[in-house]
Coordinates of C-alpha atoms and ligand atoms in Angstrom, one line a residue:
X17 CA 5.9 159.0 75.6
X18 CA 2.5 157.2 74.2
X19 CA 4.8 154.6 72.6
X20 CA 6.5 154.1 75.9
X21 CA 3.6 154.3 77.7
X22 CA 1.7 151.3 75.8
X23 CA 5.5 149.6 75.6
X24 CA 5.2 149.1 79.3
X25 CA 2.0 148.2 79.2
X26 CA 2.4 145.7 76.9
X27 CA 5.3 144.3 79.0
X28 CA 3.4 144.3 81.9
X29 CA 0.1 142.3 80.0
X30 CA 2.5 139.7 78.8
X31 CA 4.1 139.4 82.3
X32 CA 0.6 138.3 83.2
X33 CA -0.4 135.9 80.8
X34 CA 3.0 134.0 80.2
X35 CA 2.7 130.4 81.3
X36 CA 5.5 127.4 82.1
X37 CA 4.2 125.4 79.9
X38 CA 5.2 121.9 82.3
X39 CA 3.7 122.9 85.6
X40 CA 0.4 122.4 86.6
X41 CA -2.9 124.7 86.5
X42 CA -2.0 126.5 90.2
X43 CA 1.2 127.8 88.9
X44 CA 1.3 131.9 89.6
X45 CA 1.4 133.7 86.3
X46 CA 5.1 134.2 85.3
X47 CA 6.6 137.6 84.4
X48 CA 8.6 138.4 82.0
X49 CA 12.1 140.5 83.1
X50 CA 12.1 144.4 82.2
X51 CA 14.9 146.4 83.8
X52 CA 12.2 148.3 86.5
X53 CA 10.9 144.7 87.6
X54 CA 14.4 144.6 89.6
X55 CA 13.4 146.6 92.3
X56 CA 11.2 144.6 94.3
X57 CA 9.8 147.6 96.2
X58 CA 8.6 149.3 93.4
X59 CA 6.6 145.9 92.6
X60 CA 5.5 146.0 95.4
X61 CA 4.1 149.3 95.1
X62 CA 2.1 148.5 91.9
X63 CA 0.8 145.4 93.5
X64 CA -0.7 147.3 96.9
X65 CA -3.3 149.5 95.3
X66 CA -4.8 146.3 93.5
X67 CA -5.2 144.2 96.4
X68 CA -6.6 146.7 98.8
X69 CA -9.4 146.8 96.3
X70 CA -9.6 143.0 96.5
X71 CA -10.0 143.0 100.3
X72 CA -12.7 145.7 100.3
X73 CA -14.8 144.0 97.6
X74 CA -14.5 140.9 100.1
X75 CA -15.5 142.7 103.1
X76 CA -18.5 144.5 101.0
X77 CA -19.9 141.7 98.9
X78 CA -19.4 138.4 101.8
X79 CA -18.6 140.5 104.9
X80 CA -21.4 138.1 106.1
X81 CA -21.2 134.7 105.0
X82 CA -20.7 131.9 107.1
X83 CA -17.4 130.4 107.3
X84 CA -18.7 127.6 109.5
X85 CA -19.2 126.7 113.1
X86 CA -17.3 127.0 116.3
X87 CA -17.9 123.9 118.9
X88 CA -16.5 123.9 122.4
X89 CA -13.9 121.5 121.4
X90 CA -12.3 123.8 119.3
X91 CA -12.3 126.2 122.3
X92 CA -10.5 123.5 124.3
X93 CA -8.6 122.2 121.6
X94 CA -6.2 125.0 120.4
X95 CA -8.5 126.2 118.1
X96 CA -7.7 123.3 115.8
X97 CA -9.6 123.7 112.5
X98 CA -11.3 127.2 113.6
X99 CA -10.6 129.3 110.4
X100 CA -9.7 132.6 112.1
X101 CA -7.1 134.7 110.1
X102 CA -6.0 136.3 107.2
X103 CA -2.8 134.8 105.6
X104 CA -1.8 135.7 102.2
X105 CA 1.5 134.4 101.8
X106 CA 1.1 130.5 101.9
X107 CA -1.6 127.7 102.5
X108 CA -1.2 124.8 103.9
X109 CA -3.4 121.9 102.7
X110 CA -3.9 118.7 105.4
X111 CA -2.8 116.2 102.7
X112 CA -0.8 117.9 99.7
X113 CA 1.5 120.2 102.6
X114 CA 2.3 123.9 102.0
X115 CA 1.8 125.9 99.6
X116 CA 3.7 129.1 98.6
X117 CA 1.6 131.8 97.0
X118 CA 0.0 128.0 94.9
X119 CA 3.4 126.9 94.3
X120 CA 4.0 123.3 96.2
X121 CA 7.8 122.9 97.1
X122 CA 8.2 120.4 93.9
X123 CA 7.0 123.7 92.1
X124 CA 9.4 126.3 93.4
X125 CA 12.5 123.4 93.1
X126 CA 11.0 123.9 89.3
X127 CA 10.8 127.5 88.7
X128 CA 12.6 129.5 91.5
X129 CA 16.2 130.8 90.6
X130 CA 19.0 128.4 91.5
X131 CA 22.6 128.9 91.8
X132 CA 23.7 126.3 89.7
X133 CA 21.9 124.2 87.2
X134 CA 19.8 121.4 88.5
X135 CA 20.3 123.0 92.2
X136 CA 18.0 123.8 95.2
X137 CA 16.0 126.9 94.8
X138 CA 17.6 130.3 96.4
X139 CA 15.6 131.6 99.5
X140 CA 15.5 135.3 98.3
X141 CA 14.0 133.9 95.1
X142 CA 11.1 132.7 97.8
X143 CA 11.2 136.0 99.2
X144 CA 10.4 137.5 96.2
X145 CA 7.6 135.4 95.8
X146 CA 5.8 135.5 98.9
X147 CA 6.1 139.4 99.1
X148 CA 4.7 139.7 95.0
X149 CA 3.4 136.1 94.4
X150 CA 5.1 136.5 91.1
X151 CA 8.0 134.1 90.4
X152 CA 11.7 136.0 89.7
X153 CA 13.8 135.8 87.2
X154 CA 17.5 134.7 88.1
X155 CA 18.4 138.4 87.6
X156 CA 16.0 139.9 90.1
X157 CA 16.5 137.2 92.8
X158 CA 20.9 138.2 92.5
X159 CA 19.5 141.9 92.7
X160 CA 18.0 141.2 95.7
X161 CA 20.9 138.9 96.7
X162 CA 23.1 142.0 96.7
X163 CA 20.5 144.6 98.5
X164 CA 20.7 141.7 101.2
X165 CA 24.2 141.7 101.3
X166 CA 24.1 145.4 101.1
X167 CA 21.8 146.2 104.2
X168 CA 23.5 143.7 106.4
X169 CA 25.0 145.7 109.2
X170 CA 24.9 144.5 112.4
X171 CA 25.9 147.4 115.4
X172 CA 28.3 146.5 118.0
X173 CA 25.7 146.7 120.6
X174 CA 24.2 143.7 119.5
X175 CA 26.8 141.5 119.9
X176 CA 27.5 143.5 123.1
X177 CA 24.0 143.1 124.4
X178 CA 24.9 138.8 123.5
X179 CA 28.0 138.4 124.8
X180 CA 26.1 139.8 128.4
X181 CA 24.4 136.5 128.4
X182 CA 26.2 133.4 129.7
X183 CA 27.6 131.6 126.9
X184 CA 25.5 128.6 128.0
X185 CA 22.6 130.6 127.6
X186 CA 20.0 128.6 124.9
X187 CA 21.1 129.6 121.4
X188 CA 17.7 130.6 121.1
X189 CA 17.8 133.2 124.0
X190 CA 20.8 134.6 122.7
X191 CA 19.1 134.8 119.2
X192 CA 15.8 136.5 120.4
X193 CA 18.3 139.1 122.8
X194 CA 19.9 139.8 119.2
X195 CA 16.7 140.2 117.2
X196 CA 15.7 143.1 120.4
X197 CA 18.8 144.4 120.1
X198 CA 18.8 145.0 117.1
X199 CA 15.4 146.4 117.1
X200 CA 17.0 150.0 118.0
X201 CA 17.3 150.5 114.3
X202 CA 13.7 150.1 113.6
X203 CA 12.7 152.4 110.8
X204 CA 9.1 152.2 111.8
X205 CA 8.9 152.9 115.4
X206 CA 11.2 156.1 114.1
X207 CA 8.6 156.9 111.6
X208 CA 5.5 156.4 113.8
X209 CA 7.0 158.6 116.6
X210 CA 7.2 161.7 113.8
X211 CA 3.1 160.7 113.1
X212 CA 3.5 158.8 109.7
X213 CA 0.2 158.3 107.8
X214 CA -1.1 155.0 108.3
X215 CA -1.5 154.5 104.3
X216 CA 1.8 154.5 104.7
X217 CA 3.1 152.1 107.3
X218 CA 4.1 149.2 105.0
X219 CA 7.1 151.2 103.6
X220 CA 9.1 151.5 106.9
X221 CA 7.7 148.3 107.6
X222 CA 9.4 146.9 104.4
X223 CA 12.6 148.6 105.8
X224 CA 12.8 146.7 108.7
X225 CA 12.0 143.8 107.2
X226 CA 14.5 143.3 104.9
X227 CA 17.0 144.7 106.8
X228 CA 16.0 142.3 109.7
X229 CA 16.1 139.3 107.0
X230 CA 19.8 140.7 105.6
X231 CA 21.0 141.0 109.2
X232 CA 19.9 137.5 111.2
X233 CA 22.1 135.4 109.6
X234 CA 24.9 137.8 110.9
X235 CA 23.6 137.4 114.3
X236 CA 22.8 133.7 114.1
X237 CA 27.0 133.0 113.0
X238 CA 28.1 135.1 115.3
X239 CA 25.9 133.1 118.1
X240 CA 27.3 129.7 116.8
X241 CA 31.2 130.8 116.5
X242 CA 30.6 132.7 120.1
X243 CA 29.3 129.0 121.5
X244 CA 30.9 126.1 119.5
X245 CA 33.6 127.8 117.8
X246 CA 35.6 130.3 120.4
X247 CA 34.5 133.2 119.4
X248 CA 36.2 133.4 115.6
X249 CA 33.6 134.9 113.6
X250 CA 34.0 134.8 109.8
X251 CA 32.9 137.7 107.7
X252 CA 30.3 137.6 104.8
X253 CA 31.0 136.9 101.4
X254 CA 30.5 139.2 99.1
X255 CA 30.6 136.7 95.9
X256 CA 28.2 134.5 98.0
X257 CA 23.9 134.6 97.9
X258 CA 21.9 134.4 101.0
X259 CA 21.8 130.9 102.2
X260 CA 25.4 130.2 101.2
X261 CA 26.9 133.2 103.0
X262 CA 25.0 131.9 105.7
X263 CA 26.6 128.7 105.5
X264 CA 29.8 129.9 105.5
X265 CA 29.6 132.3 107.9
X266 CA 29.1 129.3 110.2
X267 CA 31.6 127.4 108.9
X268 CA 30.6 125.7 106.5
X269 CA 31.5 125.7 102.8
X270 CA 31.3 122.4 101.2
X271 CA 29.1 123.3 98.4
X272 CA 27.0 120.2 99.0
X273 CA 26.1 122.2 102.3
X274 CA 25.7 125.6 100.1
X275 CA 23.1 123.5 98.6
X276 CA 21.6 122.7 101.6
X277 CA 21.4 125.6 103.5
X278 CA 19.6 127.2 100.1
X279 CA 16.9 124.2 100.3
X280 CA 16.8 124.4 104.3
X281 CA 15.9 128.0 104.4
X282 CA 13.7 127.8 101.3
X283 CA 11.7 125.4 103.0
X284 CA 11.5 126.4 106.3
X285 CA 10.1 130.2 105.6
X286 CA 6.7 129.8 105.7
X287 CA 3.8 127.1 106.9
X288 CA 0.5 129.6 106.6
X289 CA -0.2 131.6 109.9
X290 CA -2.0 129.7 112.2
X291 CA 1.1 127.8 113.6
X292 CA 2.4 129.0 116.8
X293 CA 5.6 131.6 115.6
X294 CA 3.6 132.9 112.1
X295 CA 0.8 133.4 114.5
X296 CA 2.3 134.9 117.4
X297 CA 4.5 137.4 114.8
X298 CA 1.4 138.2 113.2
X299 CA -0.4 138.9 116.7
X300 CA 2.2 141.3 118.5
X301 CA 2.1 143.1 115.0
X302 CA -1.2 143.7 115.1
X303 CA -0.7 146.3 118.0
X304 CA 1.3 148.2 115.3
X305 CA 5.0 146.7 117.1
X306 CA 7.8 146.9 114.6
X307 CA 8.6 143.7 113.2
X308 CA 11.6 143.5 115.4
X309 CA 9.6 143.4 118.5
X310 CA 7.0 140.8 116.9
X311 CA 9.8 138.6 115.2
X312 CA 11.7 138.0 118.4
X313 CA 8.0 137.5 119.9
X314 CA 7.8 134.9 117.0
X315 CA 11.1 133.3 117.9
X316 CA 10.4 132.7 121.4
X317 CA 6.9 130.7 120.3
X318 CA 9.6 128.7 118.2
X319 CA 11.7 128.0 121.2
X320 CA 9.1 125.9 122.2
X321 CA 10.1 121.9 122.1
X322 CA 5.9 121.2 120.0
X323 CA 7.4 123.9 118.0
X324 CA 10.2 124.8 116.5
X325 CA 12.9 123.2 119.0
X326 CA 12.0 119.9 117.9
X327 CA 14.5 119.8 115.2
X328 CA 17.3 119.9 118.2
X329 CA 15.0 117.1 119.9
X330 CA 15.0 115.3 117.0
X331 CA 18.6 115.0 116.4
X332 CA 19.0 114.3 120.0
X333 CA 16.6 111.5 120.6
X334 CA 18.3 109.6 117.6
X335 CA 21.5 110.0 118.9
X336 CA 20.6 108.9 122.5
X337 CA 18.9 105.5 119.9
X338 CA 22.4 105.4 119.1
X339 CA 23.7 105.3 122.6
X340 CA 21.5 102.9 123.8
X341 CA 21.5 100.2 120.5
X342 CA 24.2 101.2 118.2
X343 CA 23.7 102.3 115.2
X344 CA 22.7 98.9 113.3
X345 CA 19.7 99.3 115.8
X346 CA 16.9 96.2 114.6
X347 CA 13.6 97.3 114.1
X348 CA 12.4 95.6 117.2
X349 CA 15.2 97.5 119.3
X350 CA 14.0 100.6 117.5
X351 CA 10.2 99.5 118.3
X352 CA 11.1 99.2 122.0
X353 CA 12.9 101.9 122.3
X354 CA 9.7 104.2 120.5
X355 CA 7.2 102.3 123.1
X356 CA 9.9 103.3 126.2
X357 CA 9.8 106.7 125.2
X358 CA 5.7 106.9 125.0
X359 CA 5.3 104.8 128.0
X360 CA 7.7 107.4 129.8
X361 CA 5.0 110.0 129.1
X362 CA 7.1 111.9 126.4
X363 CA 6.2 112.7 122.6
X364 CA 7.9 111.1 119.8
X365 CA 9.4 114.5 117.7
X366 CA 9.3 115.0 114.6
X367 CA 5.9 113.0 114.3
X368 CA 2.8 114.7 114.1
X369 CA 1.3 117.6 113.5
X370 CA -1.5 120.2 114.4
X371 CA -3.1 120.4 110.9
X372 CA -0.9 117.7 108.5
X373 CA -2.6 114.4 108.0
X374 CA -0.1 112.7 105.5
X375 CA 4.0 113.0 105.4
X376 CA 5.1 116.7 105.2
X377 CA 6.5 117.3 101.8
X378 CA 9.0 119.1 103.8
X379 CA 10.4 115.7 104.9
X380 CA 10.1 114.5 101.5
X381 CA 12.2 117.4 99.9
X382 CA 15.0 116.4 102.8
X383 CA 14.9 112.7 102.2
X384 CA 15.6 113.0 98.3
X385 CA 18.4 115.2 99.7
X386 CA 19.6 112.7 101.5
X387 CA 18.9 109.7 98.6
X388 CA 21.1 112.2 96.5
X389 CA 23.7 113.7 98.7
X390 CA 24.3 111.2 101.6
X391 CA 22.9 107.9 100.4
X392 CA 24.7 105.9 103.1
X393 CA 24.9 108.6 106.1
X394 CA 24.2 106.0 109.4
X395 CA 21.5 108.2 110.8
X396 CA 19.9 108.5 107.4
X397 CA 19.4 105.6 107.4
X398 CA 18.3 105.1 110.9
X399 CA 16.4 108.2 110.2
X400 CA 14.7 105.8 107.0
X401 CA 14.2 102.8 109.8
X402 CA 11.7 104.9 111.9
X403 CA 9.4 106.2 109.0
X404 CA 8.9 102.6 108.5
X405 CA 8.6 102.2 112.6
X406 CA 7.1 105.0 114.2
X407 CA 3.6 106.0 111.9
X408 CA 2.3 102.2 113.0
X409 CA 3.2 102.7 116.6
X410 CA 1.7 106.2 116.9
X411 CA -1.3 105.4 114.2
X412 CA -2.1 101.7 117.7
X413 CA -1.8 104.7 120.1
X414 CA -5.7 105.6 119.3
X415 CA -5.4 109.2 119.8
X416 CA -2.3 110.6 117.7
X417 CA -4.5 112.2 114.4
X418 CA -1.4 112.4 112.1
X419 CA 1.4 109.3 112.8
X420 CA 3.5 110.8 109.8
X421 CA 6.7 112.6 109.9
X422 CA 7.1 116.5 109.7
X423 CA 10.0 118.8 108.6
X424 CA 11.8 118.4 111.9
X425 CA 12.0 114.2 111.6
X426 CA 14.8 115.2 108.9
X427 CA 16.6 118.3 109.1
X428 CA 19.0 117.6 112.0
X429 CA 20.4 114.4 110.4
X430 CA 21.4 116.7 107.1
X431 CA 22.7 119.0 109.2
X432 CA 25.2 116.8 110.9
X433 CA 26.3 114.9 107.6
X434 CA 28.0 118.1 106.6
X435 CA 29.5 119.0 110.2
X436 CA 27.0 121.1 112.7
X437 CA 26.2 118.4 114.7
X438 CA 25.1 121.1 117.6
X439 CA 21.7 119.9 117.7
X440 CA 21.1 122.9 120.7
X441 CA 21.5 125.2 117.9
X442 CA 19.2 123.9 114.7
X443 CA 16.1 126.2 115.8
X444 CA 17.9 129.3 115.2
X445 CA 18.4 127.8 111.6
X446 CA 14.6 127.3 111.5
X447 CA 14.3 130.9 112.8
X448 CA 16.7 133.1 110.1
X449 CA 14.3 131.3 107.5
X450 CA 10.6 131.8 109.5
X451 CA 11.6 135.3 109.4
X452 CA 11.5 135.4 105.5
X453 CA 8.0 134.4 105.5
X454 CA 6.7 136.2 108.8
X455 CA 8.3 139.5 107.5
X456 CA 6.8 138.9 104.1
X457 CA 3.1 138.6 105.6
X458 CA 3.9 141.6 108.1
X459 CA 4.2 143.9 105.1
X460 CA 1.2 142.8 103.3
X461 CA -0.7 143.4 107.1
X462 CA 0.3 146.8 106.9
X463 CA -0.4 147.4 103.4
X464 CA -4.1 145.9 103.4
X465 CA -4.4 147.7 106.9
X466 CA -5.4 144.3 108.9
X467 CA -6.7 145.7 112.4
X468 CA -5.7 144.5 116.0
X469 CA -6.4 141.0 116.7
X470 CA -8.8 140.2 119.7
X471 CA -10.4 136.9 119.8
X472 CA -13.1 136.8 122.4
X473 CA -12.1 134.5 125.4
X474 CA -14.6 132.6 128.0
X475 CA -14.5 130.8 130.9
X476 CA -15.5 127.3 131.9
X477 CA -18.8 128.7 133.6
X478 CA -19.7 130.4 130.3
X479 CA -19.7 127.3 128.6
X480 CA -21.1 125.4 130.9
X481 CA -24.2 128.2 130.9
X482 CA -24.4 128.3 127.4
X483 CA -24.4 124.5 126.8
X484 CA -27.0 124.1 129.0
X485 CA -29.1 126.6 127.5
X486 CA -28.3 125.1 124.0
X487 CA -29.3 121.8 125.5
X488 CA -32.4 122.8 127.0
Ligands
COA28 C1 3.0 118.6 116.6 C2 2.0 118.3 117.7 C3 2.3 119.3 118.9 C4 0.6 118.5 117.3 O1 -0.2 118.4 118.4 P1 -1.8 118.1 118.3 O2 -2.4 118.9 117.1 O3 -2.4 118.3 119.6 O4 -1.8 116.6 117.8 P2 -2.9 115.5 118.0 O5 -4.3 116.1 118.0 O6 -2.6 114.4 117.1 O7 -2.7 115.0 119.6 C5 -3.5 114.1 120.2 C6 -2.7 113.3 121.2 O8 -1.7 112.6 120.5 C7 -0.5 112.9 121.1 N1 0.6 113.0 120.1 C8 0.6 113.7 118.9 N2 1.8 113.5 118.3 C9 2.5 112.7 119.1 C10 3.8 112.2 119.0 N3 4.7 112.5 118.0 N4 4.3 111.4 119.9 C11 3.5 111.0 121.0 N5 2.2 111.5 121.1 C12 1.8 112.3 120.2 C13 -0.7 114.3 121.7 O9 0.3 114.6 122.7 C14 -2.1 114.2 122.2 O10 -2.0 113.5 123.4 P3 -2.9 113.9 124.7 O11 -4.3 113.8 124.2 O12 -2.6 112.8 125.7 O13 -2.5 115.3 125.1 C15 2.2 116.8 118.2 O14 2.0 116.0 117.1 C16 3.6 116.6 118.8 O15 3.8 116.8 120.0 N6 4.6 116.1 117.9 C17 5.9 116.0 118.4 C18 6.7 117.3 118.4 C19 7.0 117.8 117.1 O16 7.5 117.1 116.2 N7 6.7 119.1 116.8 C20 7.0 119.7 115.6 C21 5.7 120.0 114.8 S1 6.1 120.6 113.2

């Protein structure tokens, strides 16, 4: 037993001090695979006692430092810049883009599991490591590959409660109706309504969780096949992992898009919490609703076209370029036509962003995609033609604080290489992924116990009095 005891012990040190000896300094530690480490709720489990400690020592030793001042402008401006909430799952950095638990999107193409050699990282090995911030071995992420595949039952009410809507109904509407739908199941609201201990919450919350990850894809192909493809769903693949089953439940099984659906979903999980579906997730949440209810909240922030519908605006807004100049549009038709759609009072999508100042690496990633899969794709290279275009344009505006693209200037133009050229449909793609990374953040609210969020709000005659005072 003492030899078994100081065994796993031993395992557990080395998991912590094993390096990769090519990345950089912010590289997590890496662990090293015993058979136990498979379950990633029992990790989990280990992981919560430690940093419940962490966040009490924080709130005892600098429950009182300063972290800096709030001006009216922010209070006008969105809140740009106000540092405001707890986020443990990623970072995001105004000039070097996200990172996930310190790993840059280079970083997890390096070190996450893949399903072939050289090939885009596998989401659930992202899972993994936002929920632990401990990078997987290949056999963890295909154990958690199959407890996906394994909880993913949908119930005929949800596709019932679907099919009630209109089949023009935005894809996004029917999505969110799903995600309610589906909330029925919720293993927390059962547990809270038997008077669960609140040291406990995160476990049913982890329940739902994953079993809402497993299940959207189910719900997203059945939206897609009910809209564009007459109703002829196609079942899941048992030999298949996450983002590839999701591929090919919509369709779609080129393994160049496999590979693309793996990177899309990897990539699109998570982007810190201030943005507007982390955040609103996050908030609902905080009233102790069961990730259902705050993930289809989250979803319907995403909807939004400054959002996460921008990847459909995206797609379209090139193709109407197309329409109007052909596709061997000159880069003075494609000036004109980016000054016509400013001077018409609209936004340029895919440029911009609330706290980016540089390219989003997210763009990146999809561009080398593009330079490897689909060199000579028309809108690629259209999609090429405007990061040359657009950032100068934007940058003589005066006002626009980041000219550069973000993830949404790219995606759509992948997307419709391989065949799902339904641009209405490309923010529920965004959505089955934001879920990995708002689910993975949920659990660690309940775990740490994070309280109800409640800003303090004012009106314009407050701070009218209280800038007059300060000016006095
Ligand atoms: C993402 C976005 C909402 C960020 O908004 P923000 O933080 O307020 O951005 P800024 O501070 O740079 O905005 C300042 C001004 O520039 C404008 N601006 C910003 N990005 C612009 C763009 N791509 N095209 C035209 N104008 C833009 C804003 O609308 C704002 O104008 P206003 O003062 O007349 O209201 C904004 O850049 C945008 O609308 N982009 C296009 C939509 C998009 O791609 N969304 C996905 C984001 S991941």
């Amino acid at each position: 037993m003492v030899l078994f005891r100081s065994v796993s012990a031993l395992s557990k040190l080395r998991s912590r001090v094993v390096r990769q000896p090519s990345l950089n300094s912010t590289v997590r530690w890496l662990q090293i695979q015993t058979s136990s480490d498979l379950d990633l709720q029992s990790q989990l489990r280990e992981l919560i006692p430690e940093q419940q400690e962490r966040l009490k020592k924080l709130k005892t030793e600098h429950g009182k430092v300063q972290l800096g001042n709030i001006t009216v402008d922010m209070v006008l401006g969105g809140m740009r810049g106000m540092t405001g909430l707890l986020w443990e799952t990623s970072l995001l950095d105004a000039d070097e883009g996200i990172r996930f638990r310190g790993l840059s999107i280079p970083e997890c193409q390096k070190v996450l599991p893949t399903a072939k050699p050289e090939g885009e990282p596998l989401p659930e090995g992202l899972l993994w490591l936002l929920l632990t911030g401990k990078v997987p071995s290949k056999d963890q992420v295909d154990a958690l590959s199959k407890e996906l595949r394994d909880r993913a039952t949908v119930p005929d009410h949800v596709y019932r409660a679907i099919d009630a809507l209109p089949i023009t109904a935005h894809p996004m509407t029917q999505f969110s109706t799903g995600v309610m739908a589906l909330q029925v199941q919720s293993e927390f609201q059962k547990a809270y309504e038997k008077g669960i201990h609140k040291s406990k919450y995160w476990e049913p919350t982890y329940e739902d969780s994953m079993n809402l990850i497993s299940r959207l894809p189910l719900v997203a192909s059945y939206i897609y096949r009910r809209i564009y493809k007459d109703g002829n769903v196609i079942p899941v693949d048992n030999a298949l992992d996450y983002g590839a089953n999701f591929s090919h439940m919509l369709g779609f099984d080129d393994p160049k898009m496999h590979e693309l659906m793996r990177l899309y979903v990897t990539i699109h999980t998570d982007h810190e919490g201030g943005n507007v579906s982390a955040h609103t997730g996050h908030l609902v949440a905080s009233a102790l609703s069961d990730p259902y209810l705050s993930f289809a909240a989250a979803l319907n922030g995403l909807a939004g076209p400054l959002h996460g519908l921008a990847n459909q605006e995206v797609l379209l807004w090139i193709k109407s370029v197309v329409d109007e100049c052909g596709e061997n549009v000159s880069t003075e038709q494609l000036k004109e036509y980016v000054w016509k759609t400013l001077k018409s009072g609209k936004v340029v999508p895919g440029y911009g962003h609330g706290v980016l100042r540089q390219t989003d690496p997210r763009y990146t990633c999809q561009r080398e995609f593009a330079l490897k899969h689909l060199p000579d794709d028309p809108l690629f290279q259209l999609v090429s033609k405007l990061y040359e275009v657009v950032p100068p344009i934007l940058t003589e505006l005066g006002k626009v604080k980041n000219p550069w693209p973000n993830v949404d200037a790219h995606s759509g133009v992948l997307l419709n290489h391989f065949g799902l050229t339904e641009a209405r449909y490309y923010t529920v793609l965004f959505g089955v992924s934001r879920a990995i990374g708002i689910c993975s953040q949920l659990v660690w609210d309940r775990a740490l116990g994070l309280p109800l969020e409640r800003p303090k709000s004012v009106t314009m005659e407050w701070l009218e009095n209280f800038c007059k005072k300060a000016n006095a």
